[in-house]
Short mmCIF file of C-alpha atoms in Angstrom, two decimals:
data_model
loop_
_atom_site.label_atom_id
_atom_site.label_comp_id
_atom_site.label_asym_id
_atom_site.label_seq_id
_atom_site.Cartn_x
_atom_site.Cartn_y
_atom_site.Cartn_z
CA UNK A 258 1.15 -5.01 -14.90
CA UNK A 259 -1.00 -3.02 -12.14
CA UNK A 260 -2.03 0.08 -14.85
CA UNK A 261 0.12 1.79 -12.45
CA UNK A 262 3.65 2.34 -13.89
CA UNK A 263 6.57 3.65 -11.25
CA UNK A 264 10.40 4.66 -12.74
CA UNK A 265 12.62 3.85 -12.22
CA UNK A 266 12.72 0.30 -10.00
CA UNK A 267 15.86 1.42 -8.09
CA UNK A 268 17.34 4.36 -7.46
CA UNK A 269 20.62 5.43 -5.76
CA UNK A 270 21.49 8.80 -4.91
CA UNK A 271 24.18 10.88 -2.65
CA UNK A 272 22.96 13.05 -0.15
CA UNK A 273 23.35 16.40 -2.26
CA UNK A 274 21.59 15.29 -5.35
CA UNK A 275 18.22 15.94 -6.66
CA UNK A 276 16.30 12.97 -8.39
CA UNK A 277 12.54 12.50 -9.39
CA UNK A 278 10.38 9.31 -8.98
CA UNK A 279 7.83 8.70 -11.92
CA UNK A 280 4.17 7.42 -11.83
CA UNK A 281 1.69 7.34 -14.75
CA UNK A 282 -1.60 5.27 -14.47
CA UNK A 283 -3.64 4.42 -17.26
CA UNK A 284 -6.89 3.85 -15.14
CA UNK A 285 -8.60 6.55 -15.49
CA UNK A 286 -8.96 6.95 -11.47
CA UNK A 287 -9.60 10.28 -9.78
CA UNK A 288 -6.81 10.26 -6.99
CA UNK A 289 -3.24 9.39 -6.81
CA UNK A 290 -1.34 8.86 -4.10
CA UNK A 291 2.65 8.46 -2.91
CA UNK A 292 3.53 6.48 -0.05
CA UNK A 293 6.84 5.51 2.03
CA UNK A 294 7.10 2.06 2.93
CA UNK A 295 10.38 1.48 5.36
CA UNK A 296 11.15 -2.05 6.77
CA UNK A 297 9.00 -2.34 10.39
CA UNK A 298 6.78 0.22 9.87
CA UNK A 299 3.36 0.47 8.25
CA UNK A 300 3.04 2.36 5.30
CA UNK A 301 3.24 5.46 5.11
CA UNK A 302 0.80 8.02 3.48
CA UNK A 303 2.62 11.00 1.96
CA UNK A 304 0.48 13.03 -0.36
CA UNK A 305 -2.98 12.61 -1.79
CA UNK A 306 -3.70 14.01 -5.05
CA UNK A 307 -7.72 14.37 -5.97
CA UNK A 308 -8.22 15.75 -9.54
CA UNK A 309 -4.84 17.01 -9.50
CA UNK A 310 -5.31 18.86 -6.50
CA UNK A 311 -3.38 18.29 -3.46
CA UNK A 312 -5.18 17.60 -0.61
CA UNK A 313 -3.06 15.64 1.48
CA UNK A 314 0.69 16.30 3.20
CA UNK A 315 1.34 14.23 5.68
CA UNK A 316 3.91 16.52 7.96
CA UNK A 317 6.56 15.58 5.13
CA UNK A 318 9.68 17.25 4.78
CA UNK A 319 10.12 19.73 2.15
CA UNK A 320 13.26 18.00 0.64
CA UNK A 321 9.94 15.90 -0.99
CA UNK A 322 7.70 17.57 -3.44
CA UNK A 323 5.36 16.05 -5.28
CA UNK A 324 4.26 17.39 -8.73
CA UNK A 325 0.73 16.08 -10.03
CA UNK A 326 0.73 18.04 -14.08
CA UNK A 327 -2.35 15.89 -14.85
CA UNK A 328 -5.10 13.25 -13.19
CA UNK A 329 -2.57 10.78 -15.04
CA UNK A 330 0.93 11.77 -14.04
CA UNK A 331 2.34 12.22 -10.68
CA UNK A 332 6.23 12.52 -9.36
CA UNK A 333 8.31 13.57 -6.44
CA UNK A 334 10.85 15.58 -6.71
CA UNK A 335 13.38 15.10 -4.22
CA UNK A 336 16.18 16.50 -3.22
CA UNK A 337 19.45 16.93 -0.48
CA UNK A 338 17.77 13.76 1.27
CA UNK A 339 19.27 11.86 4.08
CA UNK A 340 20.36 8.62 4.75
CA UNK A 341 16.90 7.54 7.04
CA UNK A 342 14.62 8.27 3.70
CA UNK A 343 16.24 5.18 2.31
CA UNK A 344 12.77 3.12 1.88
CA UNK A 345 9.91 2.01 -0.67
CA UNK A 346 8.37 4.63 -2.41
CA UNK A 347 4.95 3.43 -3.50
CA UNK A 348 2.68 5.32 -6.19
CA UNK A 349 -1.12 4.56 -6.17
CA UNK A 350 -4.60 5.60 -7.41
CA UNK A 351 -8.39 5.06 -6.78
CA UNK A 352 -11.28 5.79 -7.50
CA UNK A 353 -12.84 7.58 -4.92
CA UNK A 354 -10.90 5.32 -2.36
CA UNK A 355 -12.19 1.97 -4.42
CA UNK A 356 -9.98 0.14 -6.74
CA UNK A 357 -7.13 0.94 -5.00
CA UNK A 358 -3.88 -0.01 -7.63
CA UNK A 359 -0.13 0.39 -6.43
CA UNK A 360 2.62 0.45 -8.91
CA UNK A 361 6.00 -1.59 -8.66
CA UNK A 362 7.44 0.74 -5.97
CA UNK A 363 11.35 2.66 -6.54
CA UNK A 364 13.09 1.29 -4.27
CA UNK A 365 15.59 4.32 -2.93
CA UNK A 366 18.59 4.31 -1.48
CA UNK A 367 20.16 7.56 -0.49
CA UNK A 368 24.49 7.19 0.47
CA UNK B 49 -5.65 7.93 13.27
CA UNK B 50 -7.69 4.56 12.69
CA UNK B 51 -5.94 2.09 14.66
CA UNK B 52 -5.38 -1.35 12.48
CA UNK B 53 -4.13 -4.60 14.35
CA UNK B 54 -3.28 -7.30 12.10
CA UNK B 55 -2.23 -10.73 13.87
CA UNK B 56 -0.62 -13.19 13.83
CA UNK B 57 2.78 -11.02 12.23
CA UNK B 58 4.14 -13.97 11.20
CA UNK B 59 3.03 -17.36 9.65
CA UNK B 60 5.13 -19.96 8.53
CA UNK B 61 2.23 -23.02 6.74
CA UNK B 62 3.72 -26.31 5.23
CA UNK B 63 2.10 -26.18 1.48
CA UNK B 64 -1.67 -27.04 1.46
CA UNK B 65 -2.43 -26.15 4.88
CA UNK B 66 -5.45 -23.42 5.56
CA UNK B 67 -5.09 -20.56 7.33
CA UNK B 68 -6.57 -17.15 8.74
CA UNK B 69 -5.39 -13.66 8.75
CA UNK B 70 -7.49 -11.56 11.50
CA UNK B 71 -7.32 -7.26 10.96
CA UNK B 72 -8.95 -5.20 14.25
CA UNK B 73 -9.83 -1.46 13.87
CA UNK B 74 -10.57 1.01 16.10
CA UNK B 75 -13.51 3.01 14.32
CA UNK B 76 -16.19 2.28 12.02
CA UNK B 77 -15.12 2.09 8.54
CA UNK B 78 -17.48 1.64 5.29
CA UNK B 79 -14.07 0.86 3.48
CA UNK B 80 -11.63 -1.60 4.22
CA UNK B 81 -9.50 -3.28 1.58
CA UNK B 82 -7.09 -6.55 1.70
CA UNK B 83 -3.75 -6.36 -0.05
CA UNK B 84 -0.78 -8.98 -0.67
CA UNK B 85 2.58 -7.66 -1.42
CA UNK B 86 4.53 -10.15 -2.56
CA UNK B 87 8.76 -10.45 -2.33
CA UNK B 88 9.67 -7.80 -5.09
CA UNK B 89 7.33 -5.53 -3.24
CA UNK B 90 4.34 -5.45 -5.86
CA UNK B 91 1.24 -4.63 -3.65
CA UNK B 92 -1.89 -6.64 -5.41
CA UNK B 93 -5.28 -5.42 -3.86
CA UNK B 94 -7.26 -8.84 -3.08
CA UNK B 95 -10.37 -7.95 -1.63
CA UNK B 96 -12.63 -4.39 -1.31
CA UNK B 97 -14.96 -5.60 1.51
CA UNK B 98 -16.42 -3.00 4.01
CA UNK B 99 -19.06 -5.58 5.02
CA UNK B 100 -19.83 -9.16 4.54
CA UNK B 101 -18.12 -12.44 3.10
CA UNK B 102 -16.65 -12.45 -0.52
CA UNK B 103 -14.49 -15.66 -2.67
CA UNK B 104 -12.01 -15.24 -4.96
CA UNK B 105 -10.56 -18.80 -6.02
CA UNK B 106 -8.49 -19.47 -2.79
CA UNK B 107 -9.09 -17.06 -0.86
CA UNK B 108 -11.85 -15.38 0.94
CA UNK B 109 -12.74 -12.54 3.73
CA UNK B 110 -15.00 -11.46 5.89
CA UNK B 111 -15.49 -8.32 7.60
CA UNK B 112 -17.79 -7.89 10.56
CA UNK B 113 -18.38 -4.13 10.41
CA UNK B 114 -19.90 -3.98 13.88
CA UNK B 115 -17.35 -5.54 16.00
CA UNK B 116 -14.46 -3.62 14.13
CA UNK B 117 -12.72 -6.84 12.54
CA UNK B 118 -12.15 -8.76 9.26
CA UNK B 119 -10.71 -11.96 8.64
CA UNK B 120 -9.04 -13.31 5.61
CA UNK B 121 -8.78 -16.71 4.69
CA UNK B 122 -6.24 -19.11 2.48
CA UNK B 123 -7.21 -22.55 1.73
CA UNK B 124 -4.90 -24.80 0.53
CA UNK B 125 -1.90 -22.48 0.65
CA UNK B 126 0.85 -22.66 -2.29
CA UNK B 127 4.39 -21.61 -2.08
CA UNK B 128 3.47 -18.47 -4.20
CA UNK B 129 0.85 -17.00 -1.75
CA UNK B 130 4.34 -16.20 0.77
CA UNK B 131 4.66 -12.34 1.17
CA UNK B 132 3.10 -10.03 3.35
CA UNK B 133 -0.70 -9.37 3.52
CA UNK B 134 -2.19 -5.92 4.94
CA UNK B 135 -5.70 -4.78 5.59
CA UNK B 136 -6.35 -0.87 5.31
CA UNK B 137 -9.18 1.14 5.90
CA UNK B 138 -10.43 4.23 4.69
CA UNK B 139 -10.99 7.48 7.49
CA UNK B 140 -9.74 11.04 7.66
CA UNK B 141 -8.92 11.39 3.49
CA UNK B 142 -6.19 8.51 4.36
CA UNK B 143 -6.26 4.98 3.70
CA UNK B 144 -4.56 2.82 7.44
CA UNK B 145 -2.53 0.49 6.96
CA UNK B 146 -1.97 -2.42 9.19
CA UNK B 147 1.57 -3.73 10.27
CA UNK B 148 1.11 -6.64 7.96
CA UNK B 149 0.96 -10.68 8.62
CA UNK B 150 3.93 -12.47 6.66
CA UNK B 151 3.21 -15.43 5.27
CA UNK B 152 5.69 -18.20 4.48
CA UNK B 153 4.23 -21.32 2.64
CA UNK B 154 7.34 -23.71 2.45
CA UNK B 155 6.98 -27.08 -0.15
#
């Protein structure tokens, strides 16, 4: 156990649903991140929360939203996806870019 | 983007051999971090080292600010070290991550 708690592990979903990926760290860091891992690339930074504040959107599509309701909760919302966002969806958080803690990952695939 | 090399991508050690992991970047950093994810895809952060040499049991890095690299070595690798191990640095409110080395340690 990270302090960094993702849900669920696995996740399958068709094309026109809409799901949302949970993470809740009990770190007390400032910033929390999501990230897309897919096999043969590097990973990918999606959205950088600081104090709950987004400052960070990586050119993502808008079927991905991310929701940050506190410095301690963050999820994605995401809906209609396609096939190629099949991946690793990794939460983190920091402190000020130090400490850096990843959760357990969902592990997404979309049919 | 910070550019962030990692080499060799792949590793395969018999169990107890040594070995080192090399990262290049392309700008100064004052943040670069080590990371093992191992099979089930849990990424552990090893190492916060922007400059210098620090130990941890097994394992140790170095980072050479200056000339834009860090290494990190295993020493007297077990089967449970196998996954992948990434260096990142901080620039641009994003942390880069390299492609990765993946390590096998077989018995």
């Amino acid at each position: 156990e990270t302090g960094v708690t993702q849900t669920p592990r696995h996740l399958v979903m068709g094309m026109t649903n809409k799901k949302s990926l949970k993470c809740e760290q009990h770190l007390g860091h400032n910033a929390m991140y999501w990230y897309k891992q897919s096999a043969k690339k590097p990973l990918e930074l999606m959205f950088v929360y600081n104090f709950k504040e987004q400052t960070e959107n990586n050119s993502v599509p808008s079927r991905f939203s991310p929701e940050c309701p506190n410095s301690s909760h963050l999820f994605l919302h995401l809906h209609t996806l396609q096939p190629e966002d099949s991946a690793l969806y990794l939460c983190a958080s920091s402190q000020d870019w130090v400490g850096y803690t990843f959760g357990s990952g969902t592990r997404l695939t979309v049919v | 983007g910070i550019q962030v090399e990692q080499s060799p991508p792949d590793l395969i050690l018999q169990e107890g051999a040594n070995s080192t992991l090399r990262c290049n970047f392309s700008d100064s950093v004052n943040n670069l971090q080590w990371f093992h994810q191992n099979p089930w895809g849990q990424l552990i952060n090893l190492f916060y080292i922007p400059s210098g040499t620090k130990q941890n049991g097994r394992l140790s890095a170095t980072t050479v600010a200056t000339e834009r690299y860090s290494l990190l070595y295993i020493s007297s690798s077990q089967t449970t070290d196998s996954g992948v191990y990434f260096c990142a640095v901080v620039g641009a409110n994003n942390l880069f991550f390299g492609t990765g080395t993946r390590l096998t340690v077989i018995p």
